[in-house]
PDB file of N, CA and C in Angstrom:
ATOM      1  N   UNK Q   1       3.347 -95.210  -7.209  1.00 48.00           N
ATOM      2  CA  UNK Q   1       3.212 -94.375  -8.366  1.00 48.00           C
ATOM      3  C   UNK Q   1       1.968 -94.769  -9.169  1.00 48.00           C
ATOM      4  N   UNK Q   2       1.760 -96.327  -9.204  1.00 51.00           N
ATOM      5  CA  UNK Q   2       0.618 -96.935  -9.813  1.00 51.00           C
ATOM      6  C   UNK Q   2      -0.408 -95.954  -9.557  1.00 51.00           C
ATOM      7  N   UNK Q   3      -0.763 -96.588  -8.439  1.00 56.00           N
ATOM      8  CA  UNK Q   3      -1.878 -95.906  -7.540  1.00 56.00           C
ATOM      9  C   UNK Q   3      -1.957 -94.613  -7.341  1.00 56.00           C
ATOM     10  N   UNK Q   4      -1.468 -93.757  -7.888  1.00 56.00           N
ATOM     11  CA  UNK Q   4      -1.721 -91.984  -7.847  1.00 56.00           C
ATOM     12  C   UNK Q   4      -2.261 -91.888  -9.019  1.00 56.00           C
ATOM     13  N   UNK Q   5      -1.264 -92.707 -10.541  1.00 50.00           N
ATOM     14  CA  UNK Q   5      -2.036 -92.697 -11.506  1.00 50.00           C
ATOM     15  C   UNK Q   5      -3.262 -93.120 -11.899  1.00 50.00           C
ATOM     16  N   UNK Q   6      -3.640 -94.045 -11.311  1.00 53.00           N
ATOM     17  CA  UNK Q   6      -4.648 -94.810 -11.383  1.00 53.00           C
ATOM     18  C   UNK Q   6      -5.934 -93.679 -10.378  1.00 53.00           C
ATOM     19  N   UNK Q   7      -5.745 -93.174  -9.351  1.00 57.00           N
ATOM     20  CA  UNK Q   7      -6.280 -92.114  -9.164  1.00 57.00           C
ATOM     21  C   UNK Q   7      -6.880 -91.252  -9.837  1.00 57.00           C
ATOM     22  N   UNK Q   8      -5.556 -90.333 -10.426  1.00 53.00           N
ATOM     23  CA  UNK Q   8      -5.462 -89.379 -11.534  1.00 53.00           C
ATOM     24  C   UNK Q   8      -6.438 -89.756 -13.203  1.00 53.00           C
ATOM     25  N   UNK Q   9      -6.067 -90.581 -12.899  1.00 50.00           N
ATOM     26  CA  UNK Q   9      -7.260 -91.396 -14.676  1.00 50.00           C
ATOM     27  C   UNK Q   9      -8.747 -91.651 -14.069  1.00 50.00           C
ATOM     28  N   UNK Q  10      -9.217 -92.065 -13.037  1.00 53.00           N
ATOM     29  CA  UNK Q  10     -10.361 -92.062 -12.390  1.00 53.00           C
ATOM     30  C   UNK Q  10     -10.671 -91.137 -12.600  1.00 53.00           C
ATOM     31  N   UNK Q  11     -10.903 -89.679 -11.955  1.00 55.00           N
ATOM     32  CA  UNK Q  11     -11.007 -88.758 -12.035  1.00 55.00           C
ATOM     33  C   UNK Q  11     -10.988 -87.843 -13.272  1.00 55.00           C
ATOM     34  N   UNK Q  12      -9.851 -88.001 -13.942  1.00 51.00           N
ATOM     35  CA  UNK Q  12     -10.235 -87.454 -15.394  1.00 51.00           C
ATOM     36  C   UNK Q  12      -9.260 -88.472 -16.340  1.00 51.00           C
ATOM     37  N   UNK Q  13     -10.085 -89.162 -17.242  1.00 47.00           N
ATOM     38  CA  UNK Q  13      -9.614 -90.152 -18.692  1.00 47.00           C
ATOM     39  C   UNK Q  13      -8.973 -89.634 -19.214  1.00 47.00           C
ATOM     40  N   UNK Q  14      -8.398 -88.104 -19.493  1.00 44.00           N
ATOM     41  CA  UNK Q  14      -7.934 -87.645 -20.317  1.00 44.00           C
ATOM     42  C   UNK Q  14      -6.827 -86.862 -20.136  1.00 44.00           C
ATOM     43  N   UNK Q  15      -6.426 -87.259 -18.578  1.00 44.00           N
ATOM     44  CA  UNK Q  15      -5.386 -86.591 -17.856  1.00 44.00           C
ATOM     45  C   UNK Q  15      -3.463 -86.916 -18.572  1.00 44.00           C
ATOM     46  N   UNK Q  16      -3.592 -87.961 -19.684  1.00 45.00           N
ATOM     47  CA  UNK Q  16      -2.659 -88.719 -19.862  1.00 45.00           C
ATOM     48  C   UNK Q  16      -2.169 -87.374 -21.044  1.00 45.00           C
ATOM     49  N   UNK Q  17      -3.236 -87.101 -21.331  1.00 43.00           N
ATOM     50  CA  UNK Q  17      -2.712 -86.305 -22.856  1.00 43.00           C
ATOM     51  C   UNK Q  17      -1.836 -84.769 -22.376  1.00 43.00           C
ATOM     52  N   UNK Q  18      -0.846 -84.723 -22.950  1.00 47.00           N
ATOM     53  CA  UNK Q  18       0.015 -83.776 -23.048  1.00 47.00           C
ATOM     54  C   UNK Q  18      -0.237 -81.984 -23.332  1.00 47.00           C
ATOM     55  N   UNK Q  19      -1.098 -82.511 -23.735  1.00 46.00           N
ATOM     56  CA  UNK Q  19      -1.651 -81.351 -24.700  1.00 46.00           C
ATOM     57  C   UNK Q  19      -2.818 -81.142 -24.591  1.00 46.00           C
ATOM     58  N   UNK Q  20      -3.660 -79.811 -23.964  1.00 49.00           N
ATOM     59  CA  UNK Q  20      -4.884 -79.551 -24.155  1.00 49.00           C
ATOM     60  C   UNK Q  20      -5.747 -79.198 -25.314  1.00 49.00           C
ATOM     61  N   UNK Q  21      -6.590 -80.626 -26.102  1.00 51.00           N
ATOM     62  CA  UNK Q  21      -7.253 -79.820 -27.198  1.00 51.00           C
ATOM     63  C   UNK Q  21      -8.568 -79.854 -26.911  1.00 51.00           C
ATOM     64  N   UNK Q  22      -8.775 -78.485 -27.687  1.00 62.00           N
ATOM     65  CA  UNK Q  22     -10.367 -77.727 -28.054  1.00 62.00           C
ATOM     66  C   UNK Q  22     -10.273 -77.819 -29.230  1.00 62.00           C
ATOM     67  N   UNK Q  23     -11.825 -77.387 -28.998  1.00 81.00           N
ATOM     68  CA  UNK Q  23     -12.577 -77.955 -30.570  1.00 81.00           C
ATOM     69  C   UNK Q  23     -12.299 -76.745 -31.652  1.00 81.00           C
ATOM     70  N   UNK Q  24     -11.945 -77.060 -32.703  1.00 86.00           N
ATOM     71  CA  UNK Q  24     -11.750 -75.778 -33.781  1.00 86.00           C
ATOM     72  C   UNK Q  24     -12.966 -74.892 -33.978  1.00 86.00           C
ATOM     73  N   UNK Q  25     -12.052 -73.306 -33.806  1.00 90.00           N
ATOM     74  CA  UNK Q  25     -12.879 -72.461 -34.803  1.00 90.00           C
ATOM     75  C   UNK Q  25     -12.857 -72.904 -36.058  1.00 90.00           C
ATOM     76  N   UNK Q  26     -14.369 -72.741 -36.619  1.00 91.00           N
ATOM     77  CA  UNK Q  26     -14.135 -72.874 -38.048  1.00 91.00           C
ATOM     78  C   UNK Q  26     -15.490 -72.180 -38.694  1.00 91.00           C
ATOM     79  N   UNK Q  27     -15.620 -71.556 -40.150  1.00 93.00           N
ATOM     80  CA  UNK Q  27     -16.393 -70.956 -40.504  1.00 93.00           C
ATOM     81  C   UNK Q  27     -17.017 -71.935 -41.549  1.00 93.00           C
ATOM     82  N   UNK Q  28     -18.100 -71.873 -41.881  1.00 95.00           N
ATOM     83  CA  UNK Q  28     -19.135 -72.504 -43.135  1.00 95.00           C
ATOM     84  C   UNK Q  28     -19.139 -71.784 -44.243  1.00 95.00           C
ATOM     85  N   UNK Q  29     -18.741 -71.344 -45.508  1.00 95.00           N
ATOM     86  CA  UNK Q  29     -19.302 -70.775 -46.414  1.00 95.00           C
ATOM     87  C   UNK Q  29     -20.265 -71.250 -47.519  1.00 95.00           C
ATOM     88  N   UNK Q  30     -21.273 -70.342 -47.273  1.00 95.00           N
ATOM     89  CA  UNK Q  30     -22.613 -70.151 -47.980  1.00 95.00           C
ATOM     90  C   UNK Q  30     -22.666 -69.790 -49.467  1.00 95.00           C
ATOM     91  N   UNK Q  31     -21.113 -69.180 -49.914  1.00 97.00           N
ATOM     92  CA  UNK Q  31     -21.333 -69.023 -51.263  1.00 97.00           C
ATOM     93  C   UNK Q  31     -19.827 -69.199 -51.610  1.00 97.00           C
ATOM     94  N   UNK Q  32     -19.537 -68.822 -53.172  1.00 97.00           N
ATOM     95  CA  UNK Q  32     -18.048 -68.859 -53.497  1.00 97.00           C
ATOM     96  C   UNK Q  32     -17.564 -67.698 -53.559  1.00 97.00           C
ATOM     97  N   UNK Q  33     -16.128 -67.910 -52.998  1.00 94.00           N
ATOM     98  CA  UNK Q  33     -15.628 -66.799 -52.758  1.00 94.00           C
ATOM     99  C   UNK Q  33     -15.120 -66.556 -54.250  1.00 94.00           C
ATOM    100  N   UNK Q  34     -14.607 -66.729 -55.488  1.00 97.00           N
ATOM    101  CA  UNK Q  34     -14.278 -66.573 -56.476  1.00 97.00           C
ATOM    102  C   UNK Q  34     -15.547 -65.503 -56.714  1.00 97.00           C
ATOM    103  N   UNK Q  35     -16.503 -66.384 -57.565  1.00 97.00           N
ATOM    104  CA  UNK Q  35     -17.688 -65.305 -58.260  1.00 97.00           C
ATOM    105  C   UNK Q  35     -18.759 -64.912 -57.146  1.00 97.00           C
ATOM    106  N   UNK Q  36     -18.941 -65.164 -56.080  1.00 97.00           N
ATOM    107  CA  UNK Q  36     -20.069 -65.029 -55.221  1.00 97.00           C
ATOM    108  C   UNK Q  36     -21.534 -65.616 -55.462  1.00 97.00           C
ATOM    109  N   UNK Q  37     -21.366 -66.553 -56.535  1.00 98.00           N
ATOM    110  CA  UNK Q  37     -22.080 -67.665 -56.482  1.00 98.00           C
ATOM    111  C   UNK Q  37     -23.042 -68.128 -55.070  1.00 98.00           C
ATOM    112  N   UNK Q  38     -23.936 -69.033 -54.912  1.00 97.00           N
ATOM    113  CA  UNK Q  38     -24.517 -69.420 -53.949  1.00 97.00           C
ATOM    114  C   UNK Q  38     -24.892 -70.870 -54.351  1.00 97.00           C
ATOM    115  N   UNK Q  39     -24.936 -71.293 -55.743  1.00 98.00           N
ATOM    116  CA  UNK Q  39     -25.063 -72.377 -56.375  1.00 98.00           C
ATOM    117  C   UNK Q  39     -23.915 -73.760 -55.630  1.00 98.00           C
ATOM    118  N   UNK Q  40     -23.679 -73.876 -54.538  1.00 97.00           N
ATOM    119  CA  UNK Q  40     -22.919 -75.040 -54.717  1.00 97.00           C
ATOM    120  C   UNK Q  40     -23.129 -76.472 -54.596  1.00 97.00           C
ATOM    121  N   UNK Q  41     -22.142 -77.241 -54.929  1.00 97.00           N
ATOM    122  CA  UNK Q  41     -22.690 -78.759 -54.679  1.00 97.00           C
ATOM    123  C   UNK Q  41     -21.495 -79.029 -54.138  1.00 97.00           C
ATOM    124  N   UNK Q  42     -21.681 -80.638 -53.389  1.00 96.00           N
ATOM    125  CA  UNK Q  42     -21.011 -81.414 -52.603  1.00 96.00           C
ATOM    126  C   UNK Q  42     -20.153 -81.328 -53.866  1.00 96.00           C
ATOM    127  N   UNK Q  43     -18.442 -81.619 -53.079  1.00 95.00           N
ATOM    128  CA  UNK Q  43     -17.739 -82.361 -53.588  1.00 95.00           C
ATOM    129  C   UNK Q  43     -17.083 -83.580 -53.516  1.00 95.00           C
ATOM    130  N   UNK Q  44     -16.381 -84.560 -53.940  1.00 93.00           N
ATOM    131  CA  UNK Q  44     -16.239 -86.018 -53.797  1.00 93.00           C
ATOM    132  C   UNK Q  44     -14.550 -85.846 -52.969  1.00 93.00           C
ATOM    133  N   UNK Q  45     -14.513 -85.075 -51.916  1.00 92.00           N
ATOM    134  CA  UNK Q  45     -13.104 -84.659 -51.126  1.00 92.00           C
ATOM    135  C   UNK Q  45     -13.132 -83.930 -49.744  1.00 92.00           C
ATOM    136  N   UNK Q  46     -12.476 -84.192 -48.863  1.00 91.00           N
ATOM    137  CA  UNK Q  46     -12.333 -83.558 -47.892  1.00 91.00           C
ATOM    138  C   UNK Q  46     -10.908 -83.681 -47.481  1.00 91.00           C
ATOM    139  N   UNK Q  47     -10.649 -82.990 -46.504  1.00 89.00           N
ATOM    140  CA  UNK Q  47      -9.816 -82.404 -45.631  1.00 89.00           C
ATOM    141  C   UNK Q  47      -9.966 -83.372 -44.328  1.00 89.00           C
ATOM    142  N   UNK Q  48      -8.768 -83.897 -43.501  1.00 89.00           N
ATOM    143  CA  UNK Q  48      -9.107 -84.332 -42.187  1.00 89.00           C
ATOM    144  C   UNK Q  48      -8.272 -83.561 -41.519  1.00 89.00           C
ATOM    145  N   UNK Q  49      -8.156 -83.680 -39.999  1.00 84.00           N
ATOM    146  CA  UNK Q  49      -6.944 -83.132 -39.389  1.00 84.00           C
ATOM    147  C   UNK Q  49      -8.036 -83.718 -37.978  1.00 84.00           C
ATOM    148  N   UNK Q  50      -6.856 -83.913 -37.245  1.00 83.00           N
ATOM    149  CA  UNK Q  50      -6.896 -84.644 -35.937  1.00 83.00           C
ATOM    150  C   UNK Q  50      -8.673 -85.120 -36.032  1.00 83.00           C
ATOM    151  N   UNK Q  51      -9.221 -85.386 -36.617  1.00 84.00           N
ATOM    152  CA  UNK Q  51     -10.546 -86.124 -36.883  1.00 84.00           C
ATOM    153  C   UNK Q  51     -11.672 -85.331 -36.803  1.00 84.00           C
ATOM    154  N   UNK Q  52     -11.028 -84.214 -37.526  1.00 87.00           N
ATOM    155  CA  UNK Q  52     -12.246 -82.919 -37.814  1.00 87.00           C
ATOM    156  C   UNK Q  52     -12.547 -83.241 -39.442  1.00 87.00           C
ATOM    157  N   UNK Q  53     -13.043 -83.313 -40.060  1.00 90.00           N
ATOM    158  CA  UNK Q  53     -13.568 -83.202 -41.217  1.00 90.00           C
ATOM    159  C   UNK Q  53     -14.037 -81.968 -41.921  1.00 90.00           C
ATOM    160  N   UNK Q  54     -13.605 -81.954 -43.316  1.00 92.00           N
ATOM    161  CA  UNK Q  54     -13.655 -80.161 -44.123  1.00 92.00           C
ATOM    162  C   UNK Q  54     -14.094 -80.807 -45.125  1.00 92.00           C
ATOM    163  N   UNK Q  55     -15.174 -80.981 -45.468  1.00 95.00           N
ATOM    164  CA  UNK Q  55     -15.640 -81.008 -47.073  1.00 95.00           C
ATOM    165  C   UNK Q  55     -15.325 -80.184 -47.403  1.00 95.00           C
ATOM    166  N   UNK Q  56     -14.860 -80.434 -49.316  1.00 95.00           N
ATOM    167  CA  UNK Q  56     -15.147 -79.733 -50.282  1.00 95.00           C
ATOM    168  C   UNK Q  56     -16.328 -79.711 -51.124  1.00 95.00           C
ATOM    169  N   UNK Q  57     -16.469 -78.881 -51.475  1.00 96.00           N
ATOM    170  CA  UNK Q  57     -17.643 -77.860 -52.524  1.00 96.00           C
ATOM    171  C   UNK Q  57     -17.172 -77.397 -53.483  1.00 96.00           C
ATOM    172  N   UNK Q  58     -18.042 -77.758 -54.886  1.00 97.00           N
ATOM    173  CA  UNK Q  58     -17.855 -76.950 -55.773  1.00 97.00           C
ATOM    174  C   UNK Q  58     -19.210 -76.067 -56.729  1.00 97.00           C
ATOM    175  N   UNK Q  59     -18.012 -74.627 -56.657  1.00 98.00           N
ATOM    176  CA  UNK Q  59     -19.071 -73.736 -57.404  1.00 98.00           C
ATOM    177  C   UNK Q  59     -19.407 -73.934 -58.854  1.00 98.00           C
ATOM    178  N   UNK Q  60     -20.773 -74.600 -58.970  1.00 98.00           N
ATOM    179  CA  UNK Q  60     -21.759 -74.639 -59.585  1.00 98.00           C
ATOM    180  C   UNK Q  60     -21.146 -73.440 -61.272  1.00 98.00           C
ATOM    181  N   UNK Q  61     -21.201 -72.197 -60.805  1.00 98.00           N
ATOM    182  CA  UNK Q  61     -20.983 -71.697 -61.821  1.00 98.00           C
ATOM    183  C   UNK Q  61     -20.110 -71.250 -62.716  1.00 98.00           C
ATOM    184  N   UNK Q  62     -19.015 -70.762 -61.571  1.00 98.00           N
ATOM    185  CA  UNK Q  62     -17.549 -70.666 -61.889  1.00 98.00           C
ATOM    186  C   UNK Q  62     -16.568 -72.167 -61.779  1.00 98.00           C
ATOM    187  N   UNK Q  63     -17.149 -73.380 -61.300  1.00 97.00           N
ATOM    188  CA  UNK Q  63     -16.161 -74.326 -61.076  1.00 97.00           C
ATOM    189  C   UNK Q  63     -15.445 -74.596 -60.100  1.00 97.00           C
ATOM    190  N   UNK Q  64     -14.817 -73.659 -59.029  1.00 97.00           N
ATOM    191  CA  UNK Q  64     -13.703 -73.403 -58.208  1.00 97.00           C
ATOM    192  C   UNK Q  64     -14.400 -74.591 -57.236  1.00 97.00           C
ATOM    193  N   UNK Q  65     -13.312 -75.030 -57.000  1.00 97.00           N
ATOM    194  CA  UNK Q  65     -13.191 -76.386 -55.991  1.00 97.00           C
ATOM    195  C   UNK Q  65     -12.666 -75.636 -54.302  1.00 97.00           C
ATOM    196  N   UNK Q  66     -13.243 -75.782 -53.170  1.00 96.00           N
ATOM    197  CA  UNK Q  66     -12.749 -74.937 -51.909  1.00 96.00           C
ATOM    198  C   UNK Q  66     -13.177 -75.747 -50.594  1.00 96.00           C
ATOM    199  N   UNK Q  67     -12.815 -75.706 -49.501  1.00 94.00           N
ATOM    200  CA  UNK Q  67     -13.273 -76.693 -48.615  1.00 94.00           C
ATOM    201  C   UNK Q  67     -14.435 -75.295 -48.406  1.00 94.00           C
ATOM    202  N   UNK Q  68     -15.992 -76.424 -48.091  1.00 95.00           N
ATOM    203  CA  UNK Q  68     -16.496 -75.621 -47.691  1.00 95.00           C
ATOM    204  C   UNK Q  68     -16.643 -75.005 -45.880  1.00 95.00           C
ATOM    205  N   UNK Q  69     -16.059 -76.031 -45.041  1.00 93.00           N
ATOM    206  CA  UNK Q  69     -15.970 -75.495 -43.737  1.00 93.00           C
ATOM    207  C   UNK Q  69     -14.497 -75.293 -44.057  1.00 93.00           C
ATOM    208  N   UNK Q  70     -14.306 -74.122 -43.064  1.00 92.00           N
ATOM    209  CA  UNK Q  70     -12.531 -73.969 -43.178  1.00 92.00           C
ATOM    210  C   UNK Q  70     -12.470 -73.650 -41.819  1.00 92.00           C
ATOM    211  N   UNK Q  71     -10.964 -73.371 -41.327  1.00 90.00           N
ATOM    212  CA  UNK Q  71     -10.534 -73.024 -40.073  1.00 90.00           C
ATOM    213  C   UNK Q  71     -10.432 -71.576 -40.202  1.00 90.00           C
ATOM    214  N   UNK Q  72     -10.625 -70.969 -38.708  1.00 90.00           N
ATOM    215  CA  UNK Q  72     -10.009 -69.759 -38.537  1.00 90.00           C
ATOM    216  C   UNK Q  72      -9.017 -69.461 -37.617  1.00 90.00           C
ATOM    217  N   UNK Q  73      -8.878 -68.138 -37.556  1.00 88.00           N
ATOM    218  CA  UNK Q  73      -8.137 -67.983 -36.366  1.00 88.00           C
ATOM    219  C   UNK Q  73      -6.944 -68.479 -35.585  1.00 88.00           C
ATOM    220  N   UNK Q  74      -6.892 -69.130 -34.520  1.00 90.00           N
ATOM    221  CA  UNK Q  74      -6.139 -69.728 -33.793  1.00 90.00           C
ATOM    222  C   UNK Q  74      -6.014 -71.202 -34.324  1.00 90.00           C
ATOM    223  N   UNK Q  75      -7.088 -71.504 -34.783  1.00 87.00           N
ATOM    224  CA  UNK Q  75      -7.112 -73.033 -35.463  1.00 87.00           C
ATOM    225  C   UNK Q  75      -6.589 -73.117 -36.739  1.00 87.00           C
ATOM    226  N   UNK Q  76      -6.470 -72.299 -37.216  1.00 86.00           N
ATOM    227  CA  UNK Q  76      -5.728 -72.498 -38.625  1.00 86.00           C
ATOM    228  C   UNK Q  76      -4.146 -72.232 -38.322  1.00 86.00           C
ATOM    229  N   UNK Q  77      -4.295 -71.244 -37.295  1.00 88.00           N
ATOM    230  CA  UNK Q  77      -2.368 -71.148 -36.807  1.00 88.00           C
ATOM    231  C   UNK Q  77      -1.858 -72.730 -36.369  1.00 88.00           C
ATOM    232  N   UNK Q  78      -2.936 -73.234 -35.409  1.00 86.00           N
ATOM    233  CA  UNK Q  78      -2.622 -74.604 -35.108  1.00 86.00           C
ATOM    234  C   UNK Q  78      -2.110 -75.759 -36.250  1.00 86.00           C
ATOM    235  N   UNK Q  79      -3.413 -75.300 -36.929  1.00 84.00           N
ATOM    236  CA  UNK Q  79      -2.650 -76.718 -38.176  1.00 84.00           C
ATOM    237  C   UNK Q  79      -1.585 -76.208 -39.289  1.00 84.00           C
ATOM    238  N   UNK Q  80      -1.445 -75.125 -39.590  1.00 84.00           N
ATOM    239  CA  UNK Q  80      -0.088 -74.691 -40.503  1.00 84.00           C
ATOM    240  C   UNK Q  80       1.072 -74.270 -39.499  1.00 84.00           C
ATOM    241  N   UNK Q  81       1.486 -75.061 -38.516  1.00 84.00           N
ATOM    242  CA  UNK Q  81       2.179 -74.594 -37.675  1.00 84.00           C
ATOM    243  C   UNK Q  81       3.690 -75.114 -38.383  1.00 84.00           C
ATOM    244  N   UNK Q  82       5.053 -75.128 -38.049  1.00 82.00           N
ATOM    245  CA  UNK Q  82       5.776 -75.379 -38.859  1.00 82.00           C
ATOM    246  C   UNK Q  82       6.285 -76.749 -38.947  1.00 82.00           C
ATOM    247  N   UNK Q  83       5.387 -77.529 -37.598  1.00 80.00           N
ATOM    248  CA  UNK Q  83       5.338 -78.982 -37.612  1.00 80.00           C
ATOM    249  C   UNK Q  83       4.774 -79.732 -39.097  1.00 80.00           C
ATOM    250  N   UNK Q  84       3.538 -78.631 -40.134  1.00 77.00           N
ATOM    251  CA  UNK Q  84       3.168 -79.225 -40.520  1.00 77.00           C
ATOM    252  C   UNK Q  84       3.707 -78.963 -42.288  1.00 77.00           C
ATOM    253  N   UNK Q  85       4.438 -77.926 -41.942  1.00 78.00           N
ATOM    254  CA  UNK Q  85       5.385 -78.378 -43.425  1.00 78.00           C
ATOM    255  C   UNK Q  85       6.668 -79.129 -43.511  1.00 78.00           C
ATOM    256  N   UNK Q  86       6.691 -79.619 -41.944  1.00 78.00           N
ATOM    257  CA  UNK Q  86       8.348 -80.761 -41.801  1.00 78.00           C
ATOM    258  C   UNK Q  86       7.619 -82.107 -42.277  1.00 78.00           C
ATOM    259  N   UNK Q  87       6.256 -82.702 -42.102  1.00 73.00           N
ATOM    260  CA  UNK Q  87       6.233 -84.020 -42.502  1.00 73.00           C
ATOM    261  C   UNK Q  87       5.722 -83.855 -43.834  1.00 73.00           C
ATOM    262  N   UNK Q  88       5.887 -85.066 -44.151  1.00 62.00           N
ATOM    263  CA  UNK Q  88       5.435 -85.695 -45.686  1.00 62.00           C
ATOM    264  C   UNK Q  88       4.461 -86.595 -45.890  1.00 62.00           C
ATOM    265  N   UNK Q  89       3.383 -86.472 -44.914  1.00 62.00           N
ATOM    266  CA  UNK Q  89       2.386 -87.293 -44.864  1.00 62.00           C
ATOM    267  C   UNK Q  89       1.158 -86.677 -44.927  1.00 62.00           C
ATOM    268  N   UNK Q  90       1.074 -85.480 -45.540  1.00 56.00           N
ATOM    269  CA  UNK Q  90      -0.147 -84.834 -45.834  1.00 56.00           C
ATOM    270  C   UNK Q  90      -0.899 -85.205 -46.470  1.00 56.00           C
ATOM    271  N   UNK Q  91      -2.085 -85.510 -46.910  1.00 58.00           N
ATOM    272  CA  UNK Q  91      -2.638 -85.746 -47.637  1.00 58.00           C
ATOM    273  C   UNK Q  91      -4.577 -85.625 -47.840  1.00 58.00           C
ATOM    274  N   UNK Q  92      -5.446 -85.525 -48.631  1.00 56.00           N
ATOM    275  CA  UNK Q  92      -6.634 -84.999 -49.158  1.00 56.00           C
ATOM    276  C   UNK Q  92      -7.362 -86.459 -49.066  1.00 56.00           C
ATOM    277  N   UNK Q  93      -8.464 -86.466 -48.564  1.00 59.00           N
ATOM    278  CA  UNK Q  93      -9.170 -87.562 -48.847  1.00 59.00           C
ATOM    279  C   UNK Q  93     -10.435 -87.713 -49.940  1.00 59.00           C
ATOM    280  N   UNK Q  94     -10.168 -88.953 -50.854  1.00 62.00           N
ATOM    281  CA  UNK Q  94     -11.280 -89.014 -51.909  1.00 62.00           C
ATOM    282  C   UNK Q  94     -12.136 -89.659 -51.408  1.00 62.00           C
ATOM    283  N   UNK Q  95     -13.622 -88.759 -51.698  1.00 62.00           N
ATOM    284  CA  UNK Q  95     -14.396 -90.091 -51.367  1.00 62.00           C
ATOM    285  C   UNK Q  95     -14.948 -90.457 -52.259  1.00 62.00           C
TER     286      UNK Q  95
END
């Protein structure tokens, strides 16, 4: 059995994982969606999830705090899936 696995991992390192992941859709926004601003600056926060990183941004004129990369699509179904309102370990990172 060793030796098939040991095969099997030769061939591909990543054969162990259960689960096939791809890399997230995700969109950039260029301005705020509140006032349509274009003024923004870094903010001192992000977002992680499986070791993707989402800064936040804030608009300059109106204030509004928003990640500026976000998920779409299929990738945002992925991470609000209903796995992720059963734990209690969510959490925002300061930097």
């Amino acid at each position: 059995m060793w030796a098939r696995f040991s095969d099997v991992a030769t061939r591909n390192p990543h054969a162990w994982l259960r689960t096939k992941q791809t890399a997230l859709e995700i969109r950039t926004l260029e301005g705020c969606l509140a006032c349509g601003s274009r003024a923004l600056a870094p903010a001192a926060m992000r977002y992680e999830w499986q070791g993707t990183r989402f800064p936040a941004a804030r608009c300059r004129d109106c204030g509004m705090l928003f990640l500026r990369v976000q998920p779409v699509g299929e990738s945002l179904a992925r991470m609000y899936s209903a796995g992720y309102f059963e734990q209690e370990d969510r959490k925002s990172t300061r930097l």
